[in-house]
Amino acid sequence: MFKSQKFFRFKKKSIRVIKIMKKDYKAYLGGSIIMLILISAIFAPLVAPADPYKTNVTKRLEGPSLQNLLGTDSLGRDILSRLIYAARPAVLVSFGGIIISVIIGIILGLLAAYVGGILESIILFIFDVIRAFPPIILILVLLSIIGPSLLSVIVILGVTIMPRYGRVVRAETLSEKEEDFVEAARSLGADNSRIIFKHILPNIFASVLVLSGMDMASMIMWEAGLSFLGLGLQPPLSSWGVMLQESYQYIQTAPLMILWPALAIMLTMLGFSTFAESLRVALNPKLNQEV
């Protein structure tokens, strides 16, 4: 019966959030862009009009045409197909990095707040050490040591922003564990693991969810920037950052070549940012009346 009531409350809250977001144009705009990116990433072989790695030097640097809707690059490859395939690393980096950050941040944040003592001091020291370095310097140094690859970019970006989630979870947990419902659960004999995962974590996850939505846009920007510098994905793999790097030297003769990946990065960041903002308003009782 308790589980049925809990499911009913969760369902009721979910319906309320959906109703609020349905009134917000940001949810439609962001959600549409995110769905477009996800469809492109998942169904790239079916959606792409050509092989993104097939070269044809006789058609290099051509403008948009019926055969190549966005033109061709310096090796005669179809730009539209490369843009579609480049959505794959963008999605992998954004979701992969966020998952690593959220999992590690939640575990360390909960331990720091709920256990306290010397463990909390050690965890906060780790957060401070990571945050003491400028992110760009830390990322570049770690990538130089480990070596550029998709997996290394995901792991390093995830670890770099992890303290954000750890501190948010710690602050929320310190507030939640003093609430009456936690004291009631403890007085009824609930152990620490049940209190954490059944009572505290569900109440703080909304903050983590909103923060992760906003950070996904940053992840995509980081991946593109690192690939542009040659520390992310390596040619001939298709990435928006790699496409920017390859088209930079042709900015005078073929300006459209650099425009398309730049627009893809901008629209993707806009999609995640606007959707996360709409979700933030919907999940916050003090703000959702504005929509």
Coordinates of C-alpha atoms in Angstrom, one line a residue:
M1 CA 0.0 0.0 0.0
F2 CA 2.9 2.3 0.9
K3 CA 4.5 1.7 -2.6
S4 CA 1.1 2.3 -4.3
Q5 CA 0.8 5.7 -2.5
K6 CA 4.4 6.6 -3.3
F7 CA 3.8 5.7 -7.0
F8 CA 0.6 7.8 -7.0
R9 CA 2.4 10.8 -5.6
F10 CA 5.2 10.4 -8.2
K11 CA 2.7 10.1 -11.0
K12 CA 0.8 13.1 -9.8
K13 CA 3.9 15.2 -9.6
S14 CA 5.1 14.1 -13.0
I15 CA 1.7 15.0 -14.6
R16 CA 1.9 18.5 -12.9
V17 CA 5.4 19.1 -14.3
I18 CA 4.4 18.0 -17.8
K19 CA 1.3 20.3 -17.7
I20 CA 3.5 23.3 -16.7
M21 CA 6.1 22.5 -19.4
K22 CA 3.3 22.2 -22.0
K23 CA 2.6 25.9 -21.5
D24 CA 6.2 27.0 -21.9
Y25 CA 7.5 27.5 -25.5
K26 CA 11.0 26.9 -24.2
A27 CA 10.1 23.3 -23.5
Y28 CA 8.9 22.8 -27.1
L29 CA 11.9 24.6 -28.6
G30 CA 14.5 22.8 -26.5
G31 CA 12.7 19.4 -26.7
S32 CA 12.5 19.6 -30.5
I33 CA 16.1 20.4 -30.9
I34 CA 17.2 17.6 -28.5
M35 CA 14.9 15.1 -30.3
L36 CA 16.4 16.1 -33.6
I37 CA 20.0 15.6 -32.3
L38 CA 19.1 12.3 -30.7
I39 CA 17.4 11.0 -33.9
S40 CA 20.5 12.1 -35.9
A41 CA 22.8 10.3 -33.5
I42 CA 20.9 7.1 -33.2
F43 CA 19.8 6.7 -36.8
A44 CA 22.7 8.4 -38.6
P45 CA 23.2 5.6 -41.2
L46 CA 19.6 5.9 -42.1
V47 CA 19.3 9.7 -42.1
A48 CA 22.6 10.7 -43.7
P49 CA 22.3 11.1 -47.4
A50 CA 25.8 9.9 -48.2
D51 CA 28.9 8.2 -46.7
P52 CA 30.5 10.9 -44.4
Y53 CA 34.0 9.5 -45.0
K54 CA 33.9 9.1 -48.8
T55 CA 36.2 11.5 -50.5
N56 CA 36.0 13.0 -53.9
V57 CA 38.7 15.6 -54.6
T58 CA 37.1 16.6 -57.9
K59 CA 34.1 18.1 -55.9
R60 CA 36.0 19.7 -53.1
L61 CA 34.8 23.0 -51.5
E62 CA 31.6 23.0 -53.6
G63 CA 28.6 25.1 -52.4
P64 CA 25.1 23.8 -51.7
S65 CA 23.5 21.8 -54.5
L66 CA 20.8 19.2 -54.9
Q67 CA 23.3 16.4 -54.6
N68 CA 25.1 17.9 -51.6
L69 CA 22.5 20.1 -49.7
L70 CA 25.1 21.8 -47.6
G71 CA 28.0 21.5 -50.0
T72 CA 31.3 19.6 -49.7
D73 CA 34.4 20.0 -47.6
S74 CA 38.1 20.2 -48.5
L75 CA 38.2 16.5 -49.4
G76 CA 34.9 16.5 -51.3
R77 CA 32.9 14.8 -48.4
D78 CA 29.3 15.6 -47.9
I79 CA 29.0 18.2 -45.1
L80 CA 25.4 17.3 -44.2
S81 CA 26.3 13.7 -43.7
R82 CA 29.3 14.6 -41.5
L83 CA 27.1 16.9 -39.5
I84 CA 24.7 14.1 -38.8
Y85 CA 27.3 11.6 -37.9
A86 CA 29.0 14.3 -35.7
A87 CA 25.9 14.3 -33.5
R88 CA 27.0 10.9 -32.1
P89 CA 30.1 12.0 -30.3
A90 CA 28.3 15.1 -29.1
V91 CA 25.6 13.0 -27.5
L92 CA 28.0 10.4 -26.1
V93 CA 30.2 13.1 -24.5
S94 CA 27.3 15.1 -23.0
F95 CA 25.4 12.1 -21.6
G96 CA 28.5 10.1 -20.7
G97 CA 30.2 13.0 -18.9
I98 CA 27.0 13.9 -17.1
I99 CA 26.4 10.3 -15.9
I100 CA 29.9 10.1 -14.5
S101 CA 29.6 13.5 -12.8
V102 CA 26.1 12.7 -11.3
I103 CA 27.0 9.2 -10.0
I104 CA 30.3 10.2 -8.4
G105 CA 28.9 13.6 -7.2
I106 CA 25.8 12.0 -5.6
I107 CA 27.8 9.3 -3.8
L108 CA 30.4 11.7 -2.4
G109 CA 27.9 14.4 -1.6
L110 CA 25.6 12.1 0.3
L111 CA 28.6 10.6 2.2
A112 CA 29.9 14.0 3.1
A113 CA 26.6 15.3 4.4
Y114 CA 25.3 12.2 6.1
V115 CA 28.4 10.7 7.6
G116 CA 30.3 13.9 8.3
G117 CA 33.4 14.0 10.4
I118 CA 36.8 13.3 8.8
L119 CA 35.2 11.7 5.8
E120 CA 33.4 14.9 5.0
S121 CA 36.7 16.9 5.3
I122 CA 38.5 14.5 2.9
I123 CA 35.7 14.7 0.4
L124 CA 35.5 18.5 0.5
F125 CA 39.3 18.6 0.2
I126 CA 39.0 16.6 -3.0
F127 CA 36.4 18.9 -4.3
D128 CA 38.6 21.9 -3.5
V129 CA 41.6 20.4 -5.2
I130 CA 39.7 19.8 -8.4
R131 CA 38.1 23.2 -8.4
A132 CA 41.4 25.0 -7.5
F133 CA 42.6 24.5 -11.1
P134 CA 41.1 26.4 -14.0
P135 CA 38.9 23.9 -15.9
I136 CA 40.6 24.4 -19.2
I137 CA 44.1 24.0 -17.7
L138 CA 43.1 20.8 -15.8
I139 CA 41.4 19.3 -18.9
L140 CA 44.3 20.1 -21.2
V141 CA 46.9 18.7 -18.8
L142 CA 45.0 15.5 -18.2
L143 CA 44.3 15.0 -21.9
S144 CA 48.0 15.5 -22.7
I145 CA 48.9 12.8 -20.2
I146 CA 46.2 10.3 -21.0
G147 CA 46.0 11.0 -24.8
P148 CA 43.2 12.3 -26.9
S149 CA 40.2 9.9 -27.5
L150 CA 36.5 9.9 -27.1
L151 CA 36.6 7.9 -23.8
S152 CA 39.3 10.0 -22.2
V153 CA 37.3 13.2 -23.1
I154 CA 34.2 11.7 -21.5
V155 CA 35.9 10.6 -18.3
I156 CA 38.0 13.8 -17.8
L157 CA 35.0 16.1 -18.4
G158 CA 32.9 14.1 -16.0
V159 CA 35.5 14.2 -13.3
T160 CA 36.2 17.9 -13.8
I161 CA 32.6 19.1 -13.2
M162 CA 31.8 16.4 -10.6
P163 CA 32.5 18.8 -7.6
R164 CA 29.5 20.9 -8.7
Y165 CA 27.2 18.0 -8.2
G166 CA 28.9 16.9 -5.0
R167 CA 28.5 20.3 -3.4
V168 CA 24.9 20.6 -4.5
V169 CA 24.0 17.2 -3.2
R170 CA 25.8 17.8 0.1
A171 CA 24.0 21.1 0.7
E172 CA 20.6 19.7 -0.2
T173 CA 21.2 16.6 2.0
L174 CA 22.3 18.7 5.0
S175 CA 18.9 20.5 4.7
E176 CA 16.8 17.4 4.1
K177 CA 18.2 15.3 6.8
E178 CA 16.9 17.8 9.4
E179 CA 13.3 17.6 8.1
D180 CA 10.6 16.0 10.2
F181 CA 9.9 13.1 7.8
V182 CA 13.5 12.0 8.1
E183 CA 13.3 12.1 11.9
A184 CA 10.1 10.2 11.7
A185 CA 11.6 7.5 9.5
R186 CA 14.6 7.2 11.9
S187 CA 12.3 6.8 14.9
L188 CA 10.4 4.0 13.1
G189 CA 13.6 2.1 12.8
A190 CA 14.7 2.9 9.3
D191 CA 18.4 2.3 8.7
N192 CA 20.7 4.9 7.1
S193 CA 20.7 3.4 3.6
R194 CA 16.9 3.4 3.6
I195 CA 16.7 7.0 4.8
I196 CA 19.2 8.1 2.1
F197 CA 17.8 6.3 -0.9
K198 CA 14.1 6.3 0.0
H199 CA 13.6 9.7 1.6
I200 CA 16.5 12.1 1.0
L201 CA 17.7 11.2 -2.6
P202 CA 14.3 11.5 -4.3
N203 CA 13.8 15.0 -2.8
I204 CA 17.2 16.3 -4.0
F205 CA 17.2 14.7 -7.4
A206 CA 15.2 17.5 -9.0
S207 CA 18.1 19.9 -8.4
V208 CA 20.6 17.5 -9.8
L209 CA 18.4 16.9 -12.9
V210 CA 18.1 20.6 -13.7
L211 CA 21.8 21.2 -13.2
S212 CA 22.7 18.2 -15.4
G213 CA 20.5 19.6 -18.2
M214 CA 22.3 22.9 -18.1
D215 CA 25.7 21.2 -18.0
M216 CA 25.0 19.1 -21.1
A217 CA 25.3 22.3 -23.2
S218 CA 28.7 23.0 -21.7
M219 CA 29.8 19.4 -22.4
I220 CA 29.0 19.8 -26.1
M221 CA 31.0 23.0 -26.2
W222 CA 33.9 21.4 -24.4
E223 CA 34.0 18.5 -26.8
A224 CA 33.9 20.7 -29.8
G225 CA 36.6 23.0 -28.4
L226 CA 38.9 20.1 -27.5
S227 CA 38.4 18.5 -30.9
F228 CA 39.2 21.8 -32.5
L229 CA 42.5 22.0 -30.6
G230 CA 43.3 18.4 -31.6
L231 CA 42.8 16.9 -28.1
G232 CA 39.4 15.3 -28.7
L233 CA 38.3 13.2 -31.5
Q234 CA 40.9 12.7 -34.3
P235 CA 40.3 13.0 -38.0
P236 CA 38.9 11.4 -40.1
L237 CA 36.2 10.8 -37.4
S238 CA 33.3 13.2 -37.7
S239 CA 32.9 15.7 -35.0
W240 CA 31.7 19.3 -35.0
G241 CA 35.0 20.4 -33.5
V242 CA 37.0 18.5 -36.1
M243 CA 34.9 20.1 -38.8
L244 CA 35.6 23.5 -37.4
Q245 CA 39.3 22.7 -37.3
E246 CA 39.3 21.4 -40.9
S247 CA 37.3 24.4 -42.3
Y248 CA 39.2 27.2 -40.4
Q249 CA 41.9 27.5 -43.1
Y250 CA 39.2 27.9 -45.8
I251 CA 37.2 30.6 -44.1
Q252 CA 38.0 33.1 -46.9
T253 CA 37.4 30.8 -49.9
A254 CA 34.5 28.7 -48.5
P255 CA 32.9 30.5 -45.5
L256 CA 29.8 28.2 -45.5
M257 CA 32.1 25.2 -44.6
I258 CA 32.7 26.6 -41.1
L259 CA 29.2 28.0 -40.7
W260 CA 27.4 24.7 -40.6
P261 CA 29.2 23.0 -37.7
A262 CA 29.1 26.3 -35.8
L263 CA 25.3 26.5 -36.2
A264 CA 25.0 22.8 -35.1
I265 CA 26.9 23.5 -31.9
M266 CA 24.9 26.7 -31.2
L267 CA 21.5 25.1 -31.8
T268 CA 22.4 22.0 -29.7
M269 CA 23.5 24.2 -26.8
L270 CA 20.4 26.3 -27.2
G271 CA 18.2 23.2 -27.1
F272 CA 19.7 21.8 -23.9
S273 CA 19.8 25.2 -22.2
T274 CA 16.2 26.2 -23.0
F275 CA 14.8 22.8 -22.0
A276 CA 16.7 22.8 -18.8
E277 CA 15.4 26.3 -18.0
S278 CA 11.8 25.1 -18.6
L279 CA 12.4 22.1 -16.4
R280 CA 13.8 24.3 -13.6
V281 CA 10.7 26.4 -13.6
A282 CA 8.4 23.4 -13.7
L283 CA 10.1 21.7 -10.8
N284 CA 10.2 24.8 -8.6
P285 CA 6.9 25.5 -6.9
K286 CA 7.9 29.1 -6.4
L287 CA 8.6 29.7 -10.1
N288 CA 6.1 27.5 -11.9
Q289 CA 3.4 30.1 -11.4
E290 CA 5.2 32.4 -13.8
V291 CA 4.6 30.0 -16.8

